[in-house]
mmCIF file of C-alpha atoms and ligand atoms in Angstrom:
data_model
loop_
_atom_site.group_PDB
_atom_site.id
_atom_site.type_symbol
_atom_site.label_atom_id
_atom_site.label_comp_id
_atom_site.label_asym_id
_atom_site.label_seq_id
_atom_site.Cartn_x
_atom_site.Cartn_y
_atom_site.Cartn_z
ATOM 1 C CA MET A 1 182.950 -53.254 69.901
ATOM 2 C CA PRO A 2 184.193 -54.969 73.117
ATOM 3 C CA ARG A 3 186.851 -53.068 75.038
ATOM 4 C CA ILE A 4 189.660 -55.083 76.580
ATOM 5 C CA ALA A 5 191.973 -53.634 79.216
ATOM 6 C CA TYR A 6 195.594 -54.797 79.456
ATOM 7 C CA LEU A 7 198.656 -53.939 81.548
ATOM 8 C CA GLY A 8 200.101 -50.970 79.635
ATOM 9 C CA PRO A 9 201.396 -48.712 78.356
ATOM 10 C CA GLU A 10 201.531 -49.961 74.746
ATOM 11 C CA GLY A 11 204.135 -52.579 73.884
ATOM 12 C CA THR A 12 204.003 -54.859 76.950
ATOM 13 C CA PHE A 13 204.055 -58.628 76.772
ATOM 14 C CA THR A 14 200.501 -58.414 78.103
ATOM 15 C CA GLU A 15 199.409 -56.449 75.024
ATOM 16 C CA GLN A 16 200.948 -59.159 72.847
ATOM 17 C CA ALA A 17 199.109 -61.812 74.881
ATOM 18 C CA ALA A 18 195.812 -59.912 74.516
ATOM 19 C CA ARG A 19 196.268 -59.862 70.724
ATOM 20 C CA GLN A 20 197.032 -63.591 70.726
ATOM 21 C CA LEU A 21 193.957 -64.331 72.863
ATOM 22 C CA LEU A 22 191.742 -62.338 70.506
ATOM 23 C CA ALA A 23 193.112 -64.212 67.511
ATOM 24 C CA ASP A 24 192.631 -67.571 69.314
ATOM 25 C CA THR A 25 189.129 -66.897 70.543
ATOM 26 C CA THR A 26 188.056 -65.570 67.111
ATOM 27 C CA GLU A 27 185.885 -63.038 68.859
ATOM 28 C CA GLY A 28 186.547 -60.686 65.991
ATOM 29 C CA HIS A 29 187.501 -57.111 66.645
ATOM 30 C CA ALA A 30 188.023 -55.516 70.008
ATOM 31 C CA ASP A 31 189.540 -52.281 71.252
ATOM 32 C CA LEU A 32 192.626 -52.891 73.357
ATOM 33 C CA VAL A 33 192.954 -50.239 76.040
ATOM 34 C CA PRO A 34 196.092 -49.918 78.223
ATOM 35 C CA ALA A 35 195.692 -49.710 82.017
ATOM 36 C CA GLU A 36 198.240 -48.427 84.537
ATOM 37 C CA SER A 37 198.294 -51.602 86.591
ATOM 38 C CA VAL A 38 196.775 -55.064 86.771
ATOM 39 C CA ALA A 39 194.487 -53.898 89.594
ATOM 40 C CA ALA A 40 193.283 -50.949 87.474
ATOM 41 C CA ALA A 41 192.606 -53.268 84.503
ATOM 42 C CA LEU A 42 190.535 -55.616 86.697
ATOM 43 C CA ASP A 43 188.669 -52.776 88.408
ATOM 44 C CA ALA A 44 187.721 -51.372 84.994
ATOM 45 C CA VAL A 45 186.046 -54.730 84.239
ATOM 46 C CA ARG A 46 184.323 -54.777 87.644
ATOM 47 C CA SER A 47 182.891 -51.299 87.089
ATOM 48 C CA GLY A 48 181.676 -52.179 83.571
ATOM 49 C CA GLU A 49 183.977 -49.593 81.965
ATOM 50 C CA ARG A 50 185.757 -52.466 80.112
ATOM 51 C CA ASP A 51 184.362 -55.821 78.950
ATOM 52 C CA ALA A 52 187.418 -57.929 79.762
ATOM 53 C CA ALA A 53 191.018 -57.667 80.933
ATOM 54 C CA CYS A 54 194.179 -59.502 79.907
ATOM 55 C CA VAL A 55 196.545 -59.987 82.866
ATOM 56 C CA PRO A 56 199.805 -61.905 83.519
ATOM 57 C CA ILE A 57 199.386 -64.697 86.074
ATOM 58 C CA GLU A 58 202.516 -66.874 86.129
ATOM 59 C CA ASN A 59 206.045 -67.042 84.732
ATOM 60 C CA SER A 60 208.120 -70.205 84.411
ATOM 61 C CA VAL A 61 211.195 -68.527 85.944
ATOM 62 C CA GLU A 62 209.885 -66.035 88.493
ATOM 63 C CA GLY A 63 206.663 -67.805 89.482
ATOM 64 C CA SER A 64 203.318 -66.194 90.212
ATOM 65 C CA VAL A 65 202.469 -62.587 89.495
ATOM 66 C CA THR A 66 201.326 -61.868 93.026
ATOM 67 C CA SER A 67 199.694 -58.521 92.196
ATOM 68 C CA THR A 68 197.354 -60.343 89.803
ATOM 69 C CA MET A 69 196.563 -63.074 92.326
ATOM 70 C CA ASP A 70 195.712 -60.584 95.070
ATOM 71 C CA ALA A 71 193.597 -58.458 92.730
ATOM 72 C CA LEU A 72 191.615 -61.545 91.644
ATOM 73 C CA ALA A 73 191.090 -62.779 95.211
ATOM 74 C CA ASP A 74 189.821 -59.410 96.519
ATOM 75 C CA GLY A 75 186.959 -57.243 95.243
ATOM 76 C CA THR A 76 183.870 -58.476 93.439
ATOM 77 C CA PRO A 77 184.483 -61.847 91.785
ATOM 78 C CA LEU A 78 185.716 -62.056 88.184
ATOM 79 C CA VAL A 79 186.285 -65.216 86.165
ATOM 80 C CA ALA A 80 188.913 -66.226 83.623
ATOM 81 C CA VAL A 81 187.486 -67.467 80.307
ATOM 82 C CA ALA A 82 190.722 -68.117 78.380
ATOM 83 C CA GLU A 83 194.483 -68.377 78.854
ATOM 84 C CA THR A 84 197.512 -68.070 76.614
ATOM 85 C CA MET A 85 201.265 -68.509 76.965
ATOM 86 C CA LEU A 86 204.029 -66.402 75.444
ATOM 87 C CA PRO A 87 207.729 -67.177 75.141
ATOM 88 C CA VAL A 88 209.567 -64.410 76.986
ATOM 89 C CA ARG A 89 212.877 -62.920 75.745
ATOM 90 C CA PHE A 90 213.884 -59.342 76.370
ATOM 91 C CA ASP A 91 215.553 -56.505 74.526
ATOM 92 C CA ILE A 92 217.741 -54.114 76.514
ATOM 93 C CA LEU A 93 216.720 -50.694 75.186
ATOM 94 C CA VAL A 94 218.560 -47.375 75.417
ATOM 95 C CA ARG A 95 218.256 -43.899 73.915
ATOM 96 C CA PRO A 96 219.993 -43.798 70.516
ATOM 97 C CA GLY A 97 223.731 -43.164 70.946
ATOM 98 C CA THR A 98 223.943 -44.627 74.484
ATOM 99 C CA THR A 99 226.804 -47.137 74.926
ATOM 100 C CA VAL A 100 227.298 -49.818 77.586
ATOM 101 C CA GLU A 101 229.671 -47.458 79.446
ATOM 102 C CA ASP A 102 226.929 -44.791 79.700
ATOM 103 C CA VAL A 103 224.431 -47.061 81.491
ATOM 104 C CA ARG A 104 224.186 -46.251 85.214
ATOM 105 C CA THR A 105 220.543 -47.232 85.830
ATOM 106 C CA VAL A 106 218.482 -50.130 84.493
ATOM 107 C CA THR A 107 214.743 -50.253 84.953
ATOM 108 C CA SER A 108 211.838 -52.642 84.311
ATOM 109 C CA HIS A 109 209.007 -54.695 85.796
ATOM 110 C CA PRO A 110 210.387 -56.756 88.732
ATOM 111 C CA HIS A 111 209.576 -60.005 86.886
ATOM 112 C CA ALA A 112 211.560 -58.833 83.857
ATOM 113 C CA LEU A 113 214.579 -57.713 85.960
ATOM 114 C CA ALA A 114 214.543 -61.087 87.703
ATOM 115 C CA GLN A 115 214.611 -62.960 84.390
ATOM 116 C CA VAL A 116 217.795 -61.180 83.201
ATOM 117 C CA ARG A 117 219.549 -60.860 86.576
ATOM 118 C CA ARG A 118 222.550 -62.937 85.529
ATOM 119 C CA TRP A 119 222.919 -61.118 82.204
ATOM 120 C CA LEU A 120 222.837 -57.744 83.982
ATOM 121 C CA SER A 121 225.416 -58.811 86.558
ATOM 122 C CA VAL A 122 227.841 -59.831 83.786
ATOM 123 C CA ASN A 123 227.180 -57.068 81.256
ATOM 124 C CA LEU A 124 226.108 -54.059 83.351
ATOM 125 C CA PRO A 125 227.552 -54.963 86.778
ATOM 126 C CA ASP A 126 227.701 -51.407 88.141
ATOM 127 C CA ALA A 127 224.217 -50.272 87.072
ATOM 128 C CA ALA A 128 221.575 -49.661 89.750
ATOM 129 C CA HIS A 129 218.175 -51.360 89.251
ATOM 130 C CA ALA A 130 214.789 -49.671 89.618
ATOM 131 C CA ALA A 131 211.319 -51.211 89.342
ATOM 132 C CA THR A 132 208.516 -49.959 87.085
ATOM 133 C CA THR A 133 204.910 -51.098 86.725
ATOM 134 C CA SER A 134 205.607 -52.806 83.366
ATOM 135 C CA THR A 135 208.330 -53.282 80.765
ATOM 136 C CA SER A 136 206.820 -50.517 78.600
ATOM 137 C CA ALA A 137 206.655 -48.137 81.554
ATOM 138 C CA ALA A 138 210.425 -48.756 81.707
ATOM 139 C CA ALA A 139 210.762 -47.848 78.014
ATOM 140 C CA VAL A 140 208.903 -44.593 78.701
ATOM 141 C CA ALA A 141 211.248 -43.862 81.639
ATOM 142 C CA VAL A 142 214.304 -44.322 79.383
ATOM 143 C CA ARG A 143 212.785 -42.253 76.590
ATOM 144 C CA ASP A 144 212.107 -39.460 79.108
ATOM 145 C CA GLY A 145 215.641 -39.584 80.536
ATOM 146 C CA GLN A 146 214.677 -41.030 83.949
ATOM 147 C CA ALA A 147 216.817 -44.160 83.468
ATOM 148 C CA ASP A 148 219.524 -45.259 81.024
ATOM 149 C CA ALA A 149 218.394 -48.760 80.009
ATOM 150 C CA ALA A 150 215.080 -50.645 80.025
ATOM 151 C CA VAL A 151 214.424 -54.396 79.950
ATOM 152 C CA CYS A 152 211.547 -54.645 77.472
ATOM 153 C CA ALA A 153 209.449 -56.711 75.124
ATOM 154 C CA PRO A 154 210.859 -56.500 71.576
ATOM 155 C CA LEU A 155 207.777 -54.506 70.446
ATOM 156 C CA ALA A 156 208.815 -51.546 72.612
ATOM 157 C CA ALA A 157 211.946 -50.372 70.704
ATOM 158 C CA GLU A 158 210.023 -49.104 67.702
ATOM 159 C CA ARG A 159 207.068 -47.784 69.705
ATOM 160 C CA TYR A 160 209.262 -45.624 71.931
ATOM 161 C CA GLY A 161 212.045 -44.716 69.449
ATOM 162 C CA LEU A 162 214.747 -46.571 71.419
ATOM 163 C CA SER A 163 217.826 -48.533 70.264
ATOM 164 C CA VAL A 164 218.582 -52.161 71.066
ATOM 165 C CA LEU A 165 221.730 -52.422 73.212
ATOM 166 C CA ALA A 166 221.301 -56.210 73.395
ATOM 167 C CA GLY A 167 218.572 -58.393 71.896
ATOM 168 C CA GLN A 168 216.943 -61.719 72.840
ATOM 169 C CA VAL A 169 218.231 -61.686 76.413
ATOM 170 C CA ALA A 170 217.028 -64.365 78.865
ATOM 171 C CA ASP A 171 218.915 -66.084 81.699
ATOM 172 C CA VAL A 172 216.750 -69.181 81.248
ATOM 173 C CA GLU A 173 216.089 -70.573 77.787
ATOM 174 C CA ASP A 174 212.456 -71.184 76.841
ATOM 175 C CA ALA A 175 210.969 -69.034 79.605
ATOM 176 C CA VAL A 176 207.201 -68.542 79.232
ATOM 177 C CA THR A 177 204.565 -66.382 80.889
ATOM 178 C CA ARG A 178 200.919 -67.412 81.176
ATOM 179 C CA PHE A 179 198.170 -64.796 80.820
ATOM 180 C CA LEU A 180 194.428 -64.871 81.564
ATOM 181 C CA LEU A 181 191.490 -63.201 79.866
ATOM 182 C CA VAL A 182 189.117 -62.208 82.661
ATOM 183 C CA ARG A 183 185.466 -61.108 82.595
ATOM 184 C CA ARG A 184 182.539 -60.464 84.911
ATOM 185 C CA PRO A 185 180.855 -63.784 85.843
ATOM 186 C CA GLY A 186 178.609 -65.156 83.079
ATOM 187 C CA ALA A 187 178.278 -68.337 81.063
ATOM 188 C CA VAL A 188 181.310 -70.614 81.560
ATOM 189 C CA PRO A 189 183.014 -71.569 78.255
ATOM 190 C CA PRO A 190 181.980 -75.150 77.309
ATOM 191 C CA PRO A 191 184.405 -78.002 78.124
ATOM 192 C CA SER A 192 187.155 -78.551 75.547
ATOM 193 C CA ARG A 193 189.663 -81.387 75.024
ATOM 194 C CA ALA A 194 191.752 -80.192 77.990
ATOM 195 C CA ASP A 195 190.635 -77.534 80.464
ATOM 196 C CA ARG A 196 191.999 -75.867 83.539
ATOM 197 C CA THR A 197 189.936 -74.698 86.511
ATOM 198 C CA THR A 198 191.156 -72.234 89.080
ATOM 199 C CA VAL A 199 189.825 -71.461 92.575
ATOM 200 C CA VAL A 200 190.905 -69.605 95.716
ATOM 201 C CA VAL A 201 190.104 -71.237 99.031
ATOM 202 C CA VAL A 202 190.368 -70.185 102.659
ATOM 203 C CA THR A 203 190.606 -73.398 104.638
ATOM 204 C CA GLY A 204 190.520 -71.989 108.175
ATOM 205 C CA ASP A 205 193.187 -72.682 110.774
ATOM 206 C CA SER A 206 192.623 -76.250 111.933
ATOM 207 C CA VAL A 207 194.747 -79.385 111.893
ATOM 208 C CA GLY A 208 194.684 -81.107 108.520
ATOM 209 C CA SER A 209 192.456 -78.560 106.771
ATOM 210 C CA LEU A 210 194.751 -78.220 103.747
ATOM 211 C CA ALA A 211 195.331 -81.975 103.600
ATOM 212 C CA ARG A 212 191.564 -82.405 103.494
ATOM 213 C CA VAL A 213 191.269 -80.032 100.537
ATOM 214 C CA LEU A 214 194.016 -81.867 98.657
ATOM 215 C CA ASN A 215 192.382 -85.191 99.474
ATOM 216 C CA GLU A 216 189.117 -84.128 97.852
ATOM 217 C CA PHE A 217 191.026 -83.754 94.579
ATOM 218 C CA ALA A 218 193.082 -86.922 95.008
ATOM 219 C CA LEU A 219 189.998 -89.041 95.795
ATOM 220 C CA ARG A 220 188.353 -87.984 92.539
ATOM 221 C CA GLY A 221 191.425 -88.255 90.319
ATOM 222 C CA VAL A 222 191.663 -84.499 89.770
ATOM 223 C CA ASN A 223 195.231 -83.475 88.852
ATOM 224 C CA LEU A 224 196.474 -80.278 90.531
ATOM 225 C CA THR A 225 198.634 -78.123 88.227
ATOM 226 C CA ARG A 226 199.545 -75.382 90.726
ATOM 227 C CA ILE A 227 199.128 -74.546 94.392
ATOM 228 C CA GLU A 228 200.211 -71.210 95.866
ATOM 229 C CA SER A 229 199.496 -69.469 99.131
ATOM 230 C CA ARG A 230 199.111 -65.726 99.644
ATOM 231 C CA PRO A 231 198.674 -63.922 102.940
ATOM 232 C CA ILE A 232 195.216 -62.586 103.735
ATOM 233 C CA LYS A 233 196.025 -58.941 104.242
ATOM 234 C CA GLY A 234 195.233 -57.648 107.698
ATOM 235 C CA SER A 235 195.294 -61.084 109.381
ATOM 236 C CA PHE A 236 198.894 -62.016 110.169
ATOM 237 C CA GLY A 237 199.559 -65.747 109.745
ATOM 238 C CA GLU A 238 196.384 -66.433 107.730
ATOM 239 C CA TYR A 239 196.577 -67.510 104.127
ATOM 240 C CA ARG A 240 194.446 -68.316 101.159
ATOM 241 C CA PHE A 241 195.358 -71.008 98.663
ATOM 242 C CA PHE A 242 195.190 -70.655 94.901
ATOM 243 C CA LEU A 243 194.563 -74.023 93.285
ATOM 244 C CA ASP A 244 194.738 -74.730 89.554
ATOM 245 C CA PHE A 245 193.721 -78.166 88.366
ATOM 246 C CA ALA A 246 192.952 -80.132 85.222
ATOM 247 C CA GLY A 247 189.279 -80.356 84.289
ATOM 248 C CA HIS A 248 186.132 -78.279 83.850
ATOM 249 C CA VAL A 249 183.477 -77.298 86.400
ATOM 250 C CA ASN A 250 180.823 -78.985 84.205
ATOM 251 C CA GLN A 251 182.533 -82.380 84.623
ATOM 252 C CA ALA A 252 180.995 -84.559 87.342
ATOM 253 C CA HIS A 253 184.252 -85.392 89.166
ATOM 254 C CA VAL A 254 185.380 -81.754 89.195
ATOM 255 C CA GLY A 255 181.941 -80.554 90.303
ATOM 256 C CA GLU A 256 181.940 -83.080 93.166
ATOM 257 C CA ALA A 257 185.401 -81.976 94.311
ATOM 258 C CA LEU A 258 184.333 -78.311 94.256
ATOM 259 C CA ALA A 259 181.141 -79.063 96.183
ATOM 260 C CA ALA A 260 183.232 -80.877 98.809
ATOM 261 C CA LEU A 261 185.509 -77.830 99.159
ATOM 262 C CA ARG A 262 182.439 -75.663 99.593
ATOM 263 C CA ARG A 263 181.346 -77.867 102.511
ATOM 264 C CA HIS A 264 184.713 -77.862 104.320
ATOM 265 C CA CYS A 265 186.268 -74.466 103.602
ATOM 266 C CA GLN A 266 185.521 -71.063 105.080
ATOM 267 C CA ASP A 267 185.470 -69.576 101.598
ATOM 268 C CA VAL A 268 185.758 -70.794 98.005
ATOM 269 C CA ARG A 269 186.001 -68.394 95.074
ATOM 270 C CA PHE A 270 185.600 -69.875 91.576
ATOM 271 C CA LEU A 271 187.985 -68.115 89.174
ATOM 272 C CA GLY A 272 187.002 -69.944 85.982
ATOM 273 C CA SER A 273 187.214 -73.060 83.780
ATOM 274 C CA PHE A 274 188.808 -72.540 80.364
ATOM 275 C CA PRO A 275 190.804 -74.401 77.678
ATOM 276 C CA ARG A 276 194.449 -75.030 78.618
ATOM 277 C CA ALA A 277 197.140 -73.303 76.593
ATOM 278 C CA ASP A 278 199.825 -75.916 77.328
ATOM 279 C CA GLU A 279 199.977 -79.061 75.258
ATOM 280 C CA GLY A 280 199.584 -82.540 76.611
ATOM 281 C CA GLY A 281 197.235 -81.878 79.504
ATOM 282 C CA SER A 282 193.977 -83.766 79.791
ATOM 283 C CA SER A 283 190.818 -83.028 81.768
ATOM 284 C CA GLY A 284 190.752 -86.453 83.447
ATOM 285 C CA SER A 285 188.069 -89.080 83.079
ATOM 286 C CA ASP A 286 184.514 -88.355 84.043
ATOM 287 C CA GLU A 287 182.894 -91.623 82.959
ATOM 288 C CA ALA A 288 182.781 -93.453 86.294
ATOM 289 C CA PHE A 289 181.334 -90.384 88.022
ATOM 290 C CA THR A 290 178.638 -89.837 85.395
ATOM 291 C CA ALA A 291 177.694 -93.531 85.448
ATOM 292 C CA ALA A 292 177.479 -93.518 89.255
ATOM 293 C CA ALA A 293 175.310 -90.361 89.225
ATOM 294 C CA GLU A 294 172.940 -92.038 86.725
ATOM 295 C CA TRP A 295 172.830 -95.174 88.875
ATOM 296 C CA LEU A 296 171.919 -93.098 91.939
ATOM 297 C CA ALA A 297 169.285 -91.147 90.019
ATOM 298 C CA GLY A 298 167.838 -94.500 88.918
ATOM 299 C CA ILE A 299 167.532 -95.727 92.510
ATOM 300 C CA ARG A 300 165.935 -92.472 93.609
ATOM 301 C CA SER A 301 163.346 -92.653 90.881
ATOM 302 C CA GLY A 302 162.390 -96.187 91.866
ATOM 303 C CA GLY A 303 164.315 -98.076 89.174
ATOM 304 C CA ARG A 304 166.447 -101.204 89.686
ATOM 305 C CA ALA A 305 169.813 -100.712 91.469
HETATM 306 O O1 PRE B 1 205.624 -55.699 81.770
HETATM 307 C C1 PRE B 1 205.179 -56.419 80.873
HETATM 308 O O2 PRE B 1 205.515 -56.328 79.684
HETATM 309 C C2 PRE B 1 204.209 -57.444 81.238
HETATM 310 O O3 PRE B 1 203.424 -57.799 80.409
HETATM 311 C C3 PRE B 1 204.264 -58.053 82.617
HETATM 312 C C4 PRE B 1 205.183 -59.270 82.721
HETATM 313 C C5 PRE B 1 204.925 -60.037 84.072
HETATM 314 O O4 PRE B 1 204.074 -59.663 84.845
HETATM 315 O O5 PRE B 1 205.636 -61.048 84.280
HETATM 316 C C6 PRE B 1 204.859 -60.210 81.648
HETATM 317 C C7 PRE B 1 205.787 -60.995 81.066
HETATM 318 C C8 PRE B 1 207.208 -60.969 81.484
HETATM 319 O O6 PRE B 1 207.385 -62.086 82.325
HETATM 320 C C9 PRE B 1 207.553 -59.732 82.226
HETATM 321 C C10 PRE B 1 206.605 -58.889 82.699
#
């Protein structure tokens, strides 16, 4: 049975996302195994100890999960084969019997604290905040008496024997987090109705190098869905760019754009092509590119232009 690592301990949003991905991909049964951090989950896939990992990548309120981006850009390459999105609302959990007046410390994953900042400032204005590695790690801290309240996924209350001080808390309505299912490189999932491709590029420090990268997409009608920069650790002032765009590596126009990046950039890391979880996206049209490639092949083989 495949073993899938996720950001643990049990009861995180990432565990919920992993279950949703398994149901969506109809891969049948798999063992879900918690990992201490996103980096540990990805390293367990690299070493072969786990077959895949489910990791958070982006939240509609707080933006990118930078620990995931860095862990995907460094180390031996891994590729995403699927994505899913979860609506994110939090429960504020306490030990049974704790009242609002008793809460002096609130703890959670930094992304979770950021998504309820306003609620905390109104309802628990005097409480100090402390970061944990995940929302469930916060539940464990409250259960063990290391903090008074935890900002958690609703699953956590029952799993850790905690009470709900406030339920369904979110400063921004309809917040969502996107998660990836990541494996060691292998066959790319076939193109679907609407795919997303993700790469990391190092352009090099020269005038117009990023504009050139963006141009390669624009020229071929490839729609970018996200661009983010992250510092390259150990080289102050140097960055790599994470680019997500509509389309699949097997499509001619996407393949041409990627090949162009490979020619111009210092480094290009392919992080996967997979079906999009958001509605309404399209992979862009490939017809003109395929027709042109056939025309060229015809000329090369001595046919009529
Ligand atoms: O701590 C968790 O429960 C997670 O799954 C991580 C995470 C994140 O990285 O953003 C996932 C969804 C929420 O946005 C808050 C935390």
